[in-house]
Amino acid sequence: NGTITAAMVESLAKEMDHRAHTGTEIGKERRSLLRNVLTLAEVADYFGNIERSNDLLSPFTKTRKIREQYVEWTIPFKMRERLVLADFYYATRQLDDATKLLNMLEKVCLPRNQTYEEGEIEYYRVRIALGEANYQSILKHAMHAIDKLTSSNMRPSPSTVAPTASDHEASEKKTDQPDLVQWRLAQVMLALGTGAYRHGEDPTRGPARLHLARWLFSRTKDRLGLAHAEQELGVMYRSQGKEYSEKARQCFDEAHEIYKNEIEHKVYLARVCMNLGTYYLYQKDYREADNYYAKAMTLADELQLSRAQAAILTWKSWLALAKTAPDLTDAIDHAEDALGILNKQSHHTRVDAHLALGSAYLTKGEYANAELNFSEALKIATERSLQRQAIHAHLCLAQYHVDRTNTKKAGEHYDAALKVIPGNNFPKSAYLCAKRDQIKKCLDESTAFYLTLENVLDGTLSLNQYRGKLEAWLIEQMSIREHGKINAIADKLKVPRQRISKYFTDKKRGLTMQTKQRRP
């Protein structure tokens, strides 16, 4: 570690650039140095020293000529070593450059392991598609990867230890060496399960793939991969409601233990702290949620992780809204700060930030700003095929139109939310299901109210009876808009506070204005 300096790597990259123009032969010792640099970068990345890894790799990405020379210099290397640079492009969200590198590497695979190495390249294409939130591409490349890996000559072995940096050579010499196929399949299943759960047309397929990924990782020594699988399962369980909260907590605790005490990976530790914060937000333990968000932000600030900072700020915005007395200033500031940090590629977090910001403006009564943010969220989610978020955006717009008493437009967005995923496969999300049911109740009440008008015209209801229904409907609608605040409802309807309070007291007793007997 101490013998390879940044100056040496810069010199090596310049030498690549020079050879691109002169065509001189590559020295054996220089190629050996490059291999050591790639090994060191991979190890640094695995143990969370992202800055060191990026410093080692970034010089090889400065020009197209250097990238071409990188491909030529690494021809004798194993594909796993050559793909370290693709990891750098993926981590820095340079997805187009990652794709170009994969296309170049694919043209030269080692004959002995060609099918296996093609499978490795397909796995990296799965990761890129996951970064783009493109489920159809995730599925296509995952199927190709599974086909290549399982039909390769890197046969499974009885051993259940994880692959190490030297396992490619060892696996060709001994039959009891690590099962590289199983390890890569675990990675494919983790990416495929995450994609299916977050962005797939059938979200029910995600859990099975994530469970399979965890099982495969548990049979290796890849503790980092196992922690990733635990964390994704935790996110899935957390979203499914209180009955799964204990499972979610167990998964997050397992991931937290590995990231913090075994691998000491601060980047992923920041993410699991954020997810634990959201877990407590769902449990309505707002103090503990704030505590974990603070831990996550401290790590994100220390490591200058802009996407993590934006994601944490977005969740802090939702936290400010969820409190008994919503802090609308904090909610708006956090969401706006998140959008200020994000670049155009962070589609998933941008949608979440717009939804949080729109919800804060809706609560504040700034309807134009609310609609603007909800519409922008829907636009991004639709363009990028972010199905769960498209559903959330439609439901937020439905809620906006319910608050504006535009039943027709609310109904259109409600219907659209149900049709985002073909075959009525609504996500298994407690939050989205509760929001859907709340809006349906509002729509049903509005429909019932309008239908009762016919009863007046038919003579089956008296004017006073209809007036009682109208009064109850207006109070309910205003209660939704003012979040049940009795004083605000009374002010808007210009009636005494006691009248509104009595309505809700009678409602609890089953005696609303709709059911009381009135004198003619």
Short mmCIF file of C-alpha atoms in Angstrom, two decimals:
data_model
loop_
_atom_site.label_atom_id
_atom_site.label_comp_id
_atom_site.label_asym_id
_atom_site.label_seq_id
_atom_site.Cartn_x
_atom_site.Cartn_y
_atom_site.Cartn_z
CA ASN A 1 0.00 0.00 0.00
CA GLY A 2 2.76 2.42 0.93
CA THR A 3 4.90 1.73 -2.13
CA ILE A 4 2.34 2.77 -4.78
CA THR A 5 1.99 6.54 -4.79
CA ALA A 6 -0.34 8.89 -6.67
CA ALA A 7 2.68 10.17 -8.63
CA MET A 8 3.45 6.65 -9.83
CA VAL A 9 -0.11 6.16 -11.05
CA GLU A 10 -0.10 9.53 -12.84
CA SER A 11 3.18 8.56 -14.51
CA LEU A 12 1.70 5.24 -15.59
CA ALA A 13 -1.34 6.96 -17.13
CA LYS A 14 0.91 9.42 -19.00
CA GLU A 15 2.94 6.50 -20.30
CA MET A 16 -0.29 4.95 -21.61
CA ASP A 17 -1.12 8.18 -23.39
CA HIS A 18 2.39 8.31 -24.88
CA ARG A 19 2.25 4.72 -26.12
CA ALA A 20 -1.13 5.44 -27.73
CA HIS A 21 0.68 7.83 -30.07
CA THR A 22 3.98 5.96 -30.54
CA GLY A 23 2.82 2.33 -30.55
CA THR A 24 5.88 1.20 -28.55
CA GLU A 25 5.82 -2.14 -26.75
CA ILE A 26 4.49 -2.42 -23.22
CA GLY A 27 7.11 -3.34 -20.65
CA LYS A 28 6.41 -6.37 -18.45
CA GLU A 29 7.20 -4.48 -15.25
CA ARG A 30 4.84 -1.63 -16.20
CA ARG A 31 2.01 -4.05 -16.86
CA SER A 32 2.75 -5.66 -13.49
CA LEU A 33 2.53 -2.26 -11.81
CA LEU A 34 -0.87 -1.65 -13.41
CA ARG A 35 -2.10 -4.98 -12.09
CA ASN A 36 -0.96 -4.06 -8.58
CA VAL A 37 -2.71 -0.69 -8.86
CA LEU A 38 -5.99 -2.40 -9.83
CA THR A 39 -5.70 -4.91 -6.97
CA LEU A 40 -5.01 -2.15 -4.47
CA ALA A 41 -7.94 -0.07 -5.78
CA GLU A 42 -10.30 -3.06 -5.46
CA VAL A 43 -9.20 -3.75 -1.88
CA ALA A 44 -9.46 -0.05 -0.94
CA ASP A 45 -12.99 0.11 -2.36
CA TYR A 46 -14.05 -3.09 -0.55
CA PHE A 47 -12.96 -1.69 2.81
CA GLY A 48 -14.55 1.70 2.24
CA ASN A 49 -11.49 3.78 1.34
CA ILE A 50 -13.30 5.24 -1.64
CA GLU A 51 -11.06 8.30 -1.92
CA ARG A 52 -7.94 6.13 -2.18
CA SER A 53 -9.58 3.88 -4.76
CA ASN A 54 -10.73 6.84 -6.87
CA ASP A 55 -7.28 8.46 -6.71
CA LEU A 56 -5.73 5.25 -8.05
CA LEU A 57 -8.21 4.85 -10.92
CA SER A 58 -9.14 8.37 -12.07
CA PRO A 59 -5.89 8.95 -14.05
CA PHE A 60 -6.89 6.12 -16.42
CA THR A 61 -10.14 7.88 -17.34
CA LYS A 62 -8.83 11.26 -18.46
CA THR A 63 -8.84 10.64 -22.24
CA ARG A 64 -10.30 8.18 -24.72
CA LYS A 65 -6.77 7.18 -25.80
CA ILE A 66 -5.80 6.26 -22.26
CA ARG A 67 -8.95 4.17 -21.92
CA GLU A 68 -8.12 2.35 -25.15
CA GLN A 69 -4.60 1.70 -23.89
CA TYR A 70 -6.02 0.45 -20.60
CA VAL A 71 -8.01 -2.18 -22.52
CA GLU A 72 -4.90 -3.22 -24.49
CA TRP A 73 -2.57 -3.33 -21.48
CA THR A 74 -4.98 -5.47 -19.46
CA ILE A 75 -5.61 -8.14 -22.13
CA PRO A 76 -3.62 -10.81 -20.18
CA PHE A 77 -5.48 -9.97 -16.95
CA LYS A 78 -8.51 -11.77 -15.57
CA MET A 79 -11.78 -10.02 -16.38
CA ARG A 80 -12.43 -9.33 -12.68
CA GLU A 81 -9.24 -7.25 -12.56
CA ARG A 82 -10.07 -5.42 -15.78
CA LEU A 83 -13.56 -4.56 -14.51
CA VAL A 84 -12.19 -2.57 -11.56
CA LEU A 85 -12.23 0.54 -13.76
CA ALA A 86 -15.90 -0.13 -14.59
CA ASP A 87 -16.56 -0.06 -10.83
CA PHE A 88 -15.04 3.43 -10.73
CA TYR A 89 -17.27 4.65 -13.57
CA TYR A 90 -20.34 3.12 -11.88
CA ALA A 91 -19.54 4.61 -8.46
CA THR A 92 -19.07 8.08 -9.98
CA ARG A 93 -22.29 7.70 -12.03
CA GLN A 94 -20.46 7.89 -15.35
CA LEU A 95 -22.76 5.19 -16.70
CA ASP A 96 -22.24 5.97 -20.39
CA ASP A 97 -18.46 5.66 -19.99
CA ALA A 98 -18.93 2.42 -18.06
CA THR A 99 -20.97 1.03 -20.96
CA LYS A 100 -18.31 2.03 -23.49
CA LEU A 101 -15.61 0.33 -21.43
CA LEU A 102 -17.64 -2.89 -21.16
CA ASN A 103 -18.17 -2.93 -24.93
CA MET A 104 -14.41 -2.62 -25.45
CA LEU A 105 -13.54 -5.29 -22.86
CA GLU A 106 -16.06 -7.72 -24.30
CA LYS A 107 -14.11 -7.93 -27.55
CA VAL A 108 -11.17 -9.62 -25.81
CA CYS A 109 -12.00 -12.35 -23.28
CA LEU A 110 -9.54 -15.08 -22.28
CA PRO A 111 -10.28 -18.22 -24.36
CA ARG A 112 -10.16 -20.61 -21.39
CA ASN A 113 -12.82 -18.68 -19.46
CA GLN A 114 -14.56 -16.79 -22.26
CA THR A 115 -18.13 -17.74 -21.31
CA TYR A 116 -17.59 -16.95 -17.64
CA GLU A 117 -15.98 -13.60 -18.41
CA GLU A 118 -18.83 -12.71 -20.77
CA GLY A 119 -21.15 -13.48 -17.85
CA GLU A 120 -19.17 -11.07 -15.65
CA ILE A 121 -19.58 -8.32 -18.24
CA GLU A 122 -23.32 -8.99 -18.41
CA TYR A 123 -23.50 -8.66 -14.61
CA TYR A 124 -21.94 -5.20 -14.85
CA ARG A 125 -24.54 -4.31 -17.48
CA VAL A 126 -27.19 -5.33 -14.95
CA ARG A 127 -25.68 -2.89 -12.46
CA ILE A 128 -25.65 -0.07 -15.02
CA ALA A 129 -29.31 -0.77 -15.86
CA LEU A 130 -30.09 -0.68 -12.12
CA GLY A 131 -28.36 2.71 -11.90
CA GLU A 132 -30.59 3.87 -14.76
CA ALA A 133 -33.70 2.33 -13.11
CA ASN A 134 -34.42 0.45 -16.35
CA TYR A 135 -36.07 -2.80 -15.29
CA GLN A 136 -36.43 -4.28 -18.77
CA SER A 137 -32.70 -3.84 -19.32
CA ILE A 138 -31.97 -5.24 -15.83
CA LEU A 139 -34.00 -8.33 -16.62
CA LYS A 140 -32.48 -8.85 -20.08
CA HIS A 141 -28.86 -8.63 -18.97
CA ALA A 142 -29.51 -10.65 -15.79
CA MET A 143 -30.87 -13.52 -17.90
CA HIS A 144 -27.81 -13.30 -20.17
CA ALA A 145 -25.50 -13.25 -17.15
CA ILE A 146 -27.13 -16.29 -15.54
CA ASP A 147 -26.97 -18.19 -18.84
CA LYS A 148 -23.28 -17.38 -19.37
CA LEU A 149 -22.20 -18.02 -15.79
CA THR A 150 -24.00 -21.33 -15.35
CA SER A 151 -22.82 -22.70 -18.71
CA SER A 152 -19.18 -21.64 -18.21
CA ASN A 153 -16.25 -23.94 -17.53
CA MET A 154 -15.74 -22.38 -14.07
CA ARG A 155 -17.53 -25.36 -12.56
CA PRO A 156 -19.10 -25.34 -9.08
CA SER A 157 -17.03 -26.97 -6.37
CA PRO A 158 -17.76 -28.43 -2.92
CA SER A 159 -16.12 -25.45 -1.21
CA THR A 160 -18.27 -22.69 0.26
CA VAL A 161 -15.63 -20.03 0.83
CA ALA A 162 -15.68 -16.71 -0.96
CA PRO A 163 -13.48 -15.80 -3.91
CA THR A 164 -10.36 -13.76 -3.30
CA ALA A 165 -8.13 -11.80 -5.64
CA SER A 166 -6.11 -14.89 -6.58
CA ASP A 167 -9.03 -17.28 -6.97
CA HIS A 168 -9.20 -17.06 -10.76
CA GLU A 169 -5.83 -18.80 -11.11
CA ALA A 170 -6.48 -21.19 -8.24
CA SER A 171 -9.90 -22.26 -9.51
CA GLU A 172 -8.31 -23.50 -12.73
CA LYS A 173 -5.72 -25.62 -10.89
CA LYS A 174 -7.70 -27.20 -8.04
CA THR A 175 -11.21 -28.60 -7.89
CA ASP A 176 -11.73 -27.61 -4.24
CA GLN A 177 -11.32 -23.88 -4.80
CA PRO A 178 -14.02 -21.25 -4.27
CA ASP A 179 -17.11 -21.36 -6.41
CA LEU A 180 -16.77 -18.19 -8.46
CA VAL A 181 -19.97 -18.97 -10.34
CA GLN A 182 -21.99 -19.03 -7.11
CA TRP A 183 -20.44 -15.74 -5.97
CA ARG A 184 -21.24 -13.95 -9.23
CA LEU A 185 -24.75 -15.43 -9.28
CA ALA A 186 -25.31 -13.99 -5.79
CA GLN A 187 -24.37 -10.56 -7.12
CA VAL A 188 -26.66 -10.95 -10.14
CA MET A 189 -29.58 -12.01 -7.94
CA LEU A 190 -29.02 -9.09 -5.58
CA ALA A 191 -29.16 -6.58 -8.45
CA LEU A 192 -32.08 -8.38 -10.13
CA GLY A 193 -34.06 -8.61 -6.89
CA THR A 194 -33.44 -4.96 -6.07
CA GLY A 195 -34.50 -3.93 -9.58
CA ALA A 196 -37.62 -6.09 -9.52
CA TYR A 197 -38.69 -4.78 -6.12
CA ARG A 198 -38.02 -1.10 -6.85
CA HIS A 199 -38.78 -0.79 -10.55
CA GLY A 200 -40.25 -4.08 -11.81
CA GLU A 201 -43.58 -4.70 -13.44
CA ASP A 202 -44.24 -7.41 -10.86
CA PRO A 203 -42.79 -6.27 -7.49
CA THR A 204 -43.64 -9.65 -5.92
CA ARG A 205 -40.67 -11.20 -7.74
CA GLY A 206 -38.16 -9.06 -5.90
CA PRO A 207 -38.34 -10.73 -2.46
CA ALA A 208 -37.63 -14.26 -3.76
CA ARG A 209 -34.54 -13.05 -5.62
CA LEU A 210 -33.28 -11.09 -2.64
CA HIS A 211 -33.70 -14.13 -0.35
CA LEU A 212 -31.81 -16.26 -2.88
CA ALA A 213 -29.02 -13.65 -3.03
CA ARG A 214 -28.71 -13.66 0.76
CA TRP A 215 -28.56 -17.46 0.83
CA LEU A 216 -25.87 -17.56 -1.86
CA PHE A 217 -23.78 -14.88 -0.11
CA SER A 218 -24.12 -16.74 3.20
CA ARG A 219 -22.30 -19.68 1.59
CA THR A 220 -19.31 -17.47 0.78
CA LYS A 221 -16.97 -15.27 2.80
CA ASP A 222 -18.13 -12.15 0.98
CA ARG A 223 -19.44 -10.36 4.05
CA LEU A 224 -19.91 -7.10 2.18
CA GLY A 225 -22.20 -8.80 -0.34
CA LEU A 226 -24.15 -10.41 2.50
CA ALA A 227 -24.56 -7.00 4.19
CA HIS A 228 -25.90 -5.54 0.92
CA ALA A 229 -28.47 -8.35 0.66
CA GLU A 230 -29.51 -7.86 4.31
CA GLN A 231 -29.96 -4.14 3.77
CA GLU A 232 -32.12 -4.53 0.66
CA LEU A 233 -34.28 -7.10 2.46
CA GLY A 234 -34.59 -4.64 5.35
CA VAL A 235 -35.85 -1.92 3.00
CA MET A 236 -38.36 -4.36 1.52
CA TYR A 237 -39.68 -5.54 4.90
CA ARG A 238 -39.83 -1.98 6.26
CA SER A 239 -42.11 -0.83 3.46
CA GLN A 240 -44.55 -3.71 3.98
CA GLY A 241 -45.87 -2.43 7.29
CA LYS A 242 -45.74 -3.02 11.04
CA GLU A 243 -46.19 -6.78 10.85
CA TYR A 244 -42.78 -7.01 9.15
CA SER A 245 -41.05 -4.34 11.25
CA GLU A 246 -39.17 -6.85 13.42
CA LYS A 247 -37.74 -8.61 10.36
CA ALA A 248 -36.74 -5.25 8.91
CA ARG A 249 -34.93 -4.29 12.10
CA GLN A 250 -33.08 -7.62 12.19
CA CYS A 251 -31.88 -7.19 8.60
CA PHE A 252 -30.72 -3.62 9.20
CA ASP A 253 -28.93 -4.64 12.42
CA GLU A 254 -27.09 -7.44 10.57
CA ALA A 255 -26.00 -5.05 7.83
CA HIS A 256 -25.02 -2.37 10.38
CA GLU A 257 -22.85 -4.84 12.31
CA ILE A 258 -20.95 -5.91 9.18
CA TYR A 259 -20.46 -2.40 7.80
CA LYS A 260 -19.36 -0.95 11.13
CA ASN A 261 -17.38 -3.67 12.88
CA GLU A 262 -16.30 -6.19 10.25
CA ILE A 263 -15.62 -4.21 7.08
CA GLU A 264 -15.57 -0.68 8.54
CA HIS A 265 -17.14 0.66 5.35
CA LYS A 266 -18.28 4.21 6.12
CA VAL A 267 -20.07 4.74 2.80
CA TYR A 268 -22.45 1.85 3.35
CA LEU A 269 -22.61 2.57 7.07
CA ALA A 270 -24.04 5.99 6.16
CA ARG A 271 -26.69 4.33 4.04
CA VAL A 272 -27.76 1.78 6.65
CA CYS A 273 -27.95 4.58 9.27
CA MET A 274 -30.26 6.46 6.91
CA ASN A 275 -32.39 3.34 6.47
CA LEU A 276 -32.55 2.83 10.23
CA GLY A 277 -33.68 6.44 10.54
CA THR A 278 -36.48 5.74 8.08
CA TYR A 279 -37.35 2.55 9.96
CA TYR A 280 -37.91 4.64 13.12
CA LEU A 281 -39.78 7.27 11.11
CA TYR A 282 -42.24 4.53 10.06
CA GLN A 283 -42.46 3.46 13.73
CA LYS A 284 -43.28 7.10 14.64
CA ASP A 285 -40.25 7.23 16.91
CA TYR A 286 -39.22 10.64 15.60
CA ARG A 287 -36.42 11.27 18.10
CA GLU A 288 -34.63 8.03 17.17
CA ALA A 289 -35.21 8.73 13.48
CA ASP A 290 -33.59 12.15 13.86
CA ASN A 291 -30.69 10.54 15.71
CA TYR A 292 -29.92 8.06 12.91
CA TYR A 293 -30.33 10.69 10.20
CA ALA A 294 -27.78 12.83 12.07
CA LYS A 295 -25.33 9.89 12.17
CA ALA A 296 -25.85 9.26 8.46
CA MET A 297 -25.35 12.93 7.58
CA THR A 298 -22.15 13.16 9.64
CA LEU A 299 -20.66 10.29 7.61
CA ALA A 300 -21.97 11.66 4.31
CA ASP A 301 -20.49 15.09 5.04
CA GLU A 302 -17.16 13.57 6.08
CA LEU A 303 -16.92 11.53 2.87
CA GLN A 304 -18.51 14.24 0.67
CA LEU A 305 -21.18 11.85 -0.62
CA SER A 306 -23.50 14.22 -2.47
CA ARG A 307 -26.14 11.64 -3.43
CA ALA A 308 -26.26 10.33 0.14
CA GLN A 309 -26.56 13.88 1.47
CA ALA A 310 -29.51 14.53 -0.86
CA ALA A 311 -31.25 11.28 0.09
CA ILE A 312 -30.84 12.00 3.82
CA LEU A 313 -32.14 15.56 3.41
CA THR A 314 -35.18 14.20 1.55
CA TRP A 315 -36.00 11.81 4.39
CA LYS A 316 -35.47 14.63 6.92
CA SER A 317 -38.07 16.58 4.94
CA TRP A 318 -40.56 13.71 5.32
CA LEU A 319 -39.68 13.53 9.02
CA ALA A 320 -40.43 17.24 9.50
CA LEU A 321 -43.83 16.67 7.85
CA ALA A 322 -44.67 13.56 9.87
CA LYS A 323 -44.35 15.14 13.31
CA THR A 324 -47.47 15.93 15.31
CA ALA A 325 -46.81 19.62 14.72
CA PRO A 326 -45.29 19.63 11.21
CA ASP A 327 -42.28 21.92 10.78
CA LEU A 328 -43.08 23.19 7.28
CA THR A 329 -40.07 25.50 7.12
CA ASP A 330 -37.68 22.59 7.77
CA ALA A 331 -39.59 20.31 5.41
CA ILE A 332 -39.34 22.81 2.54
CA ASP A 333 -35.72 23.77 3.27
CA HIS A 334 -34.51 20.16 3.43
CA ALA A 335 -36.22 19.18 0.17
CA GLU A 336 -34.96 22.28 -1.65
CA ASP A 337 -31.42 21.63 -0.37
CA ALA A 338 -31.64 18.07 -1.65
CA LEU A 339 -32.68 19.25 -5.12
CA GLY A 340 -29.86 21.78 -5.09
CA ILE A 341 -27.29 19.01 -4.51
CA LEU A 342 -28.57 16.49 -7.06
CA ASN A 343 -27.42 16.21 -10.64
CA LYS A 344 -29.61 15.22 -13.57
CA GLN A 345 -28.73 11.52 -13.27
CA SER A 346 -30.02 11.01 -9.74
CA HIS A 347 -33.54 10.34 -10.98
CA HIS A 348 -34.76 8.24 -8.06
CA THR A 349 -33.79 10.74 -5.35
CA ARG A 350 -34.92 13.73 -7.43
CA VAL A 351 -38.43 12.29 -7.65
CA ASP A 352 -38.52 11.68 -3.88
CA ALA A 353 -37.31 15.23 -3.19
CA HIS A 354 -39.99 16.74 -5.47
CA LEU A 355 -42.68 14.63 -3.77
CA ALA A 356 -41.50 15.71 -0.32
CA LEU A 357 -41.36 19.36 -1.37
CA GLY A 358 -44.81 19.18 -2.99
CA SER A 359 -46.27 17.56 0.12
CA ALA A 360 -44.84 20.34 2.30
CA TYR A 361 -46.34 23.01 0.04
CA LEU A 362 -49.69 21.19 0.00
CA THR A 363 -49.75 21.13 3.81
CA LYS A 364 -48.85 24.83 3.83
CA GLY A 365 -51.67 25.62 1.39
CA GLU A 366 -49.38 26.81 -1.43
CA TYR A 367 -51.25 24.82 -4.05
CA ALA A 368 -49.49 26.11 -7.17
CA ASN A 369 -46.07 25.07 -5.81
CA ALA A 370 -47.48 21.74 -4.67
CA GLU A 371 -48.89 20.91 -8.10
CA LEU A 372 -45.68 22.04 -9.82
CA ASN A 373 -43.50 19.67 -7.76
CA PHE A 374 -45.90 16.73 -7.98
CA SER A 375 -46.10 17.15 -11.76
CA GLU A 376 -42.30 17.32 -12.08
CA ALA A 377 -41.99 14.15 -9.97
CA LEU A 378 -44.51 12.37 -12.20
CA LYS A 379 -42.70 13.52 -15.34
CA ILE A 380 -39.31 12.17 -14.20
CA ALA A 381 -40.80 8.93 -12.87
CA THR A 382 -42.69 8.30 -16.11
CA GLU A 383 -39.71 9.11 -18.35
CA ARG A 384 -37.36 6.87 -16.31
CA SER A 385 -39.90 4.04 -15.75
CA LEU A 386 -39.77 4.48 -11.96
CA GLN A 387 -43.04 2.69 -11.40
CA ARG A 388 -43.37 2.80 -7.62
CA GLN A 389 -42.58 6.51 -7.66
CA ALA A 390 -44.95 7.14 -10.57
CA ILE A 391 -47.70 5.58 -8.42
CA HIS A 392 -46.70 7.81 -5.50
CA ALA A 393 -46.75 10.90 -7.75
CA HIS A 394 -50.21 10.05 -9.13
CA LEU A 395 -51.55 9.56 -5.59
CA CYS A 396 -50.03 12.88 -4.47
CA LEU A 397 -51.70 14.63 -7.41
CA ALA A 398 -54.96 12.87 -6.56
CA GLN A 399 -54.64 14.15 -2.98
CA TYR A 400 -53.94 17.65 -4.31
CA HIS A 401 -57.14 17.59 -6.40
CA VAL A 402 -59.14 16.13 -3.49
CA ASP A 403 -57.99 19.08 -1.39
CA ARG A 404 -59.06 21.40 -4.21
CA THR A 405 -62.42 19.55 -4.38
CA ASN A 406 -61.80 18.61 -8.02
CA THR A 407 -63.21 15.11 -7.81
CA LYS A 408 -62.93 14.40 -11.53
CA LYS A 409 -59.17 15.13 -11.74
CA ALA A 410 -58.55 13.31 -8.45
CA GLY A 411 -60.32 10.26 -9.85
CA GLU A 412 -58.23 10.37 -13.03
CA HIS A 413 -54.94 10.29 -11.09
CA TYR A 414 -56.28 7.63 -8.72
CA ASP A 415 -57.18 5.39 -11.69
CA ALA A 416 -53.81 6.12 -13.33
CA ALA A 417 -51.99 5.05 -10.14
CA LEU A 418 -53.75 1.68 -10.23
CA LYS A 419 -52.74 1.13 -13.86
CA VAL A 420 -49.02 1.99 -13.66
CA ILE A 421 -48.07 -1.66 -13.17
CA PRO A 422 -49.96 -3.95 -15.59
CA GLY A 423 -52.21 -6.64 -14.18
CA ASN A 424 -53.24 -4.68 -11.06
CA ASN A 425 -49.91 -5.52 -9.38
CA PHE A 426 -49.99 -2.73 -6.81
CA PRO A 427 -46.74 -2.54 -4.75
CA LYS A 428 -46.68 -4.25 -1.35
CA SER A 429 -46.08 -0.91 0.36
CA ALA A 430 -48.00 -0.11 3.53
CA TYR A 431 -47.52 3.62 2.92
CA LEU A 432 -48.75 3.58 -0.70
CA CYS A 433 -51.66 1.25 0.14
CA ALA A 434 -52.78 3.52 3.00
CA LYS A 435 -52.55 6.59 0.74
CA ARG A 436 -54.51 4.79 -2.00
CA ASP A 437 -57.25 3.75 0.45
CA GLN A 438 -57.50 7.23 1.94
CA ILE A 439 -58.01 8.79 -1.49
CA LYS A 440 -60.53 6.11 -2.47
CA LYS A 441 -62.52 6.89 0.67
CA CYS A 442 -62.56 10.60 -0.21
CA LEU A 443 -63.65 9.83 -3.77
CA ASP A 444 -66.38 7.47 -2.55
CA GLU A 445 -67.69 10.11 -0.15
CA SER A 446 -67.72 12.73 -2.89
CA THR A 447 -69.51 10.38 -5.27
CA ALA A 448 -72.06 9.49 -2.60
CA PHE A 449 -72.66 13.17 -1.90
CA TYR A 450 -73.33 13.99 -5.55
CA LEU A 451 -75.62 10.98 -5.91
CA THR A 452 -77.78 12.14 -3.00
CA LEU A 453 -78.70 15.19 -5.05
CA GLU A 454 -80.84 12.88 -7.18
CA ASN A 455 -82.69 11.82 -4.03
CA VAL A 456 -83.68 15.45 -3.46
CA LEU A 457 -84.96 15.75 -7.01
CA ASP A 458 -86.86 12.47 -6.64
CA GLY A 459 -88.48 13.74 -3.46
CA THR A 460 -87.00 10.98 -1.27
CA LEU A 461 -84.99 13.48 0.78
CA SER A 462 -86.20 16.73 2.29
CA LEU A 463 -84.23 19.92 1.81
CA ASN A 464 -83.26 19.93 5.48
CA GLN A 465 -82.00 16.32 5.23
CA TYR A 466 -79.96 17.24 2.18
CA ARG A 467 -78.63 20.31 3.97
CA GLY A 468 -77.37 18.04 6.77
CA LYS A 469 -75.53 15.89 4.24
CA LEU A 470 -74.04 18.96 2.57
CA GLU A 471 -72.86 20.34 5.92
CA ALA A 472 -71.25 17.03 6.90
CA TRP A 473 -69.56 16.71 3.50
CA LEU A 474 -68.12 20.23 3.68
CA ILE A 475 -66.74 19.65 7.19
CA GLU A 476 -65.13 16.37 6.10
CA GLN A 477 -63.57 17.97 3.02
CA MET A 478 -62.28 20.91 5.01
CA SER A 479 -60.95 18.53 7.67
CA ILE A 480 -58.84 16.79 5.02
CA ARG A 481 -57.50 20.09 3.75
CA GLU A 482 -56.76 21.47 7.23
CA HIS A 483 -55.45 18.15 8.62
CA GLY A 484 -58.21 17.89 11.24
CA LYS A 485 -57.42 21.21 12.92
CA ILE A 486 -60.78 22.28 14.39
CA ASN A 487 -59.96 25.99 14.66
CA ALA A 488 -58.80 26.17 11.05
CA ILE A 489 -61.92 24.31 9.84
CA ALA A 490 -64.20 26.66 11.78
CA ASP A 491 -62.39 29.73 10.41
CA LYS A 492 -62.67 28.56 6.82
CA LEU A 493 -66.37 27.65 7.13
CA LYS A 494 -67.05 30.78 9.22
CA VAL A 495 -68.90 28.88 11.96
CA PRO A 496 -68.28 28.63 15.74
CA ARG A 497 -65.56 26.23 16.80
CA GLN A 498 -68.02 24.43 19.08
CA ARG A 499 -70.13 23.46 16.08
CA ILE A 500 -67.20 21.68 14.41
CA SER A 501 -66.15 20.07 17.67
CA LYS A 502 -69.71 18.82 18.24
CA TYR A 503 -69.83 17.35 14.73
CA PHE A 504 -66.77 15.16 15.40
CA THR A 505 -68.05 14.21 18.88
CA ASP A 506 -71.39 13.14 17.38
CA LYS A 507 -69.58 11.31 14.59
CA LYS A 508 -67.74 9.16 17.14
CA ARG A 509 -71.11 8.32 18.69
CA GLY A 510 -72.53 7.52 15.26
CA LEU A 511 -74.78 10.61 15.21
CA THR A 512 -73.60 12.86 12.41
CA MET A 513 -75.66 15.62 10.88
CA GLN A 514 -76.61 13.16 8.19
CA THR A 515 -78.39 10.82 10.62
CA LYS A 516 -79.97 13.20 13.14
CA GLN A 517 -83.71 13.75 12.96
CA ARG A 518 -84.58 17.29 11.96
CA ARG A 519 -87.88 19.11 12.24
CA PRO A 520 -89.46 20.10 8.96
#
